[in-house]
Amino acid sequence: GGDPAQARVFEALLTLLDCLGRDGALLLVIEDLHWADASTRAFLTFLARSLRSERVLVVATYRSDELHRRHPLRPLLAELERGSRARRVDLSPLSREELADQLADILGAPPEAALAQRLHARSEGNPLFTEELLAAGLDGRGELPPTLRDALMVRVEALREPAQELLRVLAVGGRMDHTLLAAASGLDPAALRDALRDAVAGHIVVAEPDGRYRFRHALLREVVADDLLPGEDAELNLALARALDTRAAEQGLGAHLAAAVAHHYLAAGDRPAALRASVAAARSAERVQAHQEAAGLYERALELWGRVDGAAEIAGADRVTLLEAAATAHTIDGDAARAEALFAAAVEGVDARADPHRAAGLLERLASSRWRLTEAENGLSTLERGLALLPHDDASVERARLLALRARFDNLRGKWSAGAVVAESALRAAEATGDPEACARALNALGTALMATGRVDEGVAKLQSAMDVAKRAHLDGDVLGAYVNLADSLHLAGRSREAQALAAEGEAWAEEHRRPKPWISLMRAEIAFDLGDWDAADTYMPATPPMRGVGLLNWLLRSVELSLGRGDHDSARACLDRADEEICDLDETQFIGVIGALRAELERRAGDLDAARRAVTHALDRIETCTDDVARLARVSAAGATVAADAAQRARDLGDPDGETLALAELTLHVSRTEAAASVAGPVEAGWAATVGAERSRAAGTSDPAAWRAAAAAWAAAGRPHLEALMRWREAETLAGTDRDAAGAVAATALVSARRMGARWLQGELEGLAARARLPVLGAGTDDPSVAAPVADDPFGLTPRERQVLALVADGRTNREIGEVLFMAEKTASVHVSRILGKLDVRTRTEAAAVAHRQGLDVTPTG
């Protein structure tokens, strides 16, 4: 007010700040300026006008949502911003990631994703609110602390009563437009406008661009809602439900509107209306492919069922129909476990004697759910129960669908011939009934079986027909199933580029039709891995694995392949262990065979050949009986042959003829299996057969570079660069002892391929071979010009003395015995042995002797 005394105080303060700033730059902070009194605001105005050369920085903070239209701080802010030296810095709410960082600082460890999401939703990124909510309960669900609740309610209670009544309606309704607010609040137009202006001016409500109103902050809504009396809450929900019902009658029942009607009737305690509205909302959600929401709404209706008289008449359907609808929605959404429980309850609700067709149809759905949960035997027995209800001459949709499912189960178990026969029967039954779903599934099963048994072009035509039938009938799940099976079958037939393009088309189709796409994405990842594009395989992998069942198994196996290729053996083992837990009763060769082969390779690399053998034996025992799945049989047998060759090699190094004989006998069985598979199949099986032929020469101690070269060529023809590079590695290893120039050229080719793919384990093996054998390949595929110069007499760069020591190591001598023979100290012998291990790039004395023997070094003892 121009008081001279105040002016003298301000001048004195300015002088003080100037003096303090001479010793070092001074920071003056004024917090919560929105609560400042007139004198403080006047002082800030004075500073803004008076500060010139003083070394003073003034920082003032305020909450923008506290500034109503008539707030006294507004004129000051406007004046400050007009000045050339003032800067306004708007602090946006924390993102979810930033809030997670805040929580990590408070908790001392990264928070669970669900906790971060919950607190972000409640606090809307306000760090103070976040900390208060966390203090109220570490799960983020606690009630607001009294201090925070009171602080928020003060702002609400400062409004006039009509505005407070409007806030109560908005707290129950969430986002609401003007018309709905008028209908639910009962306020006349003028009172409603005044109330809205008060609420907006008080920074409690915001008007959004689409014309709807909402609370500025979620916690403001929460405190108003919590302040409602029980009777008020029910009354407001009922008013809202009726207003929305009226709107639905006028405008039509959209999915969001239908869900809101159901919610408010339930909250109001009107159970009959809530039941009716829940069913209607679920059906609306289905029409827009919101299957998760539909499942929840159907289950809400089922919860109300026993508490409403005349429920079937109100819902327009019986309880079994709702159970089936809820289970179907969960199936599409990917929750097979919940779907299985609901289908089982639906089956229990049907009298199979009075209505065998309905029971059979439900049993078909239940059998499929149980198979997805890896309960193969349970799924098969459930399927047989359904078929047993219907006579063989029954010309019904239910029997046609059951037969199509049986054909599919036969295919998944690798029984392709049986699957083709049953699929033909299913197709005839489906065509007789005219049911497109049964027809699409029968064609799918038939096409898959035909391609697997070598009739590739016929199978492709059937699978394309299955896709066409499903698309015409808008059977989205069956369309996606046809994409997956056709891409998989083409890939197994060696037509991987076609498969890759088809899988990409299928994924785009799934996105367009809003269908879950983990399986088709995993198909793309598998194909990309086999084609050597491992970075792409990584991008196709779903970030979040399916919860359980065959989807989870598929995700785990794709992860194991990438981890093994990159040499991340700990991750590979963890995923394989999880897959072993998940597979339990499953009878699918596509999983059993691959798990066996991958486990065998992991254990082989770890040096546990017994565990590797057990993995192969276990897989073969489960898939070999009556299977037609030669692709997986060949893969497991090839893994077994590699293990057997390692075992034979180790037995010779250790002087164990019995062990070598056993390993060679095992390898003979694996050779016969893969050769039989290659005789009736395509390029992939031919690649496995060539691999096993090369392993046979390695097991016999006469590793043949021509055999490895032929195997590499077979894999090149099949379009599998990783497997081709593995064969090149073995070829180079074989050549290293006799022709280092040829070995270097072969290893360089493989090393370029390994580096391009990111196959770090193979890259390490190739670089280790090059270092041991002094092959000129170390710069292959990189900008590094360095190469390893070959040594004329010794590829490992061993001195004559070290060759003598190595000979004695191979003879099993200790360091003391080596010293006695070569007239050197025991410590000197130890140093020589350490140098030899380093030059040979091995860890143990036994490995050193084995490497020297395989590379053709003369290790005959000299004394």
Coordinates of N, CA, C and O in Angstrom, one line a residue, residues 140 251 359 453 540 544 618 763 780:
G140 N -0.1 -49.7 -2.8 CA -0.7 -48.6 -3.5 C -2.2 -48.6 -3.5 O -2.8 -47.7 -4.2
Q251 N -30.3 -43.3 -29.0 CA -29.1 -43.3 -30.0 C -28.6 -44.7 -30.3 O -27.8 -44.8 -31.2
A359 N -24.5 -81.1 -25.5 CA -23.4 -81.6 -24.7 C -22.2 -81.9 -25.5 O -21.1 -81.5 -25.1
T453 N 3.1 -85.3 -45.1 CA 3.4 -86.6 -45.7 C 3.9 -86.5 -47.1 O 3.9 -87.5 -47.9
Y540 N 10.3 -59.8 -33.5 CA 9.0 -60.5 -33.7 C 8.5 -61.2 -32.4 O 7.3 -61.4 -32.2
T544 N 5.7 -59.8 -23.9 CA 5.2 -60.5 -22.8 C 4.8 -61.9 -23.2 O 4.0 -62.1 -24.1
H618 N 14.8 -89.5 -23.8 CA 13.4 -89.2 -23.3 C 12.5 -88.6 -24.5 O 11.4 -89.0 -24.6
Q763 N 30.7 -68.2 -33.2 CA 31.8 -67.2 -33.4 C 33.0 -67.5 -32.5 O 34.1 -67.6 -32.9
A780 N 38.2 -62.0 -40.5 CA 37.1 -62.3 -41.4 C 35.8 -61.6 -41.0 O 35.4 -61.7 -39.8

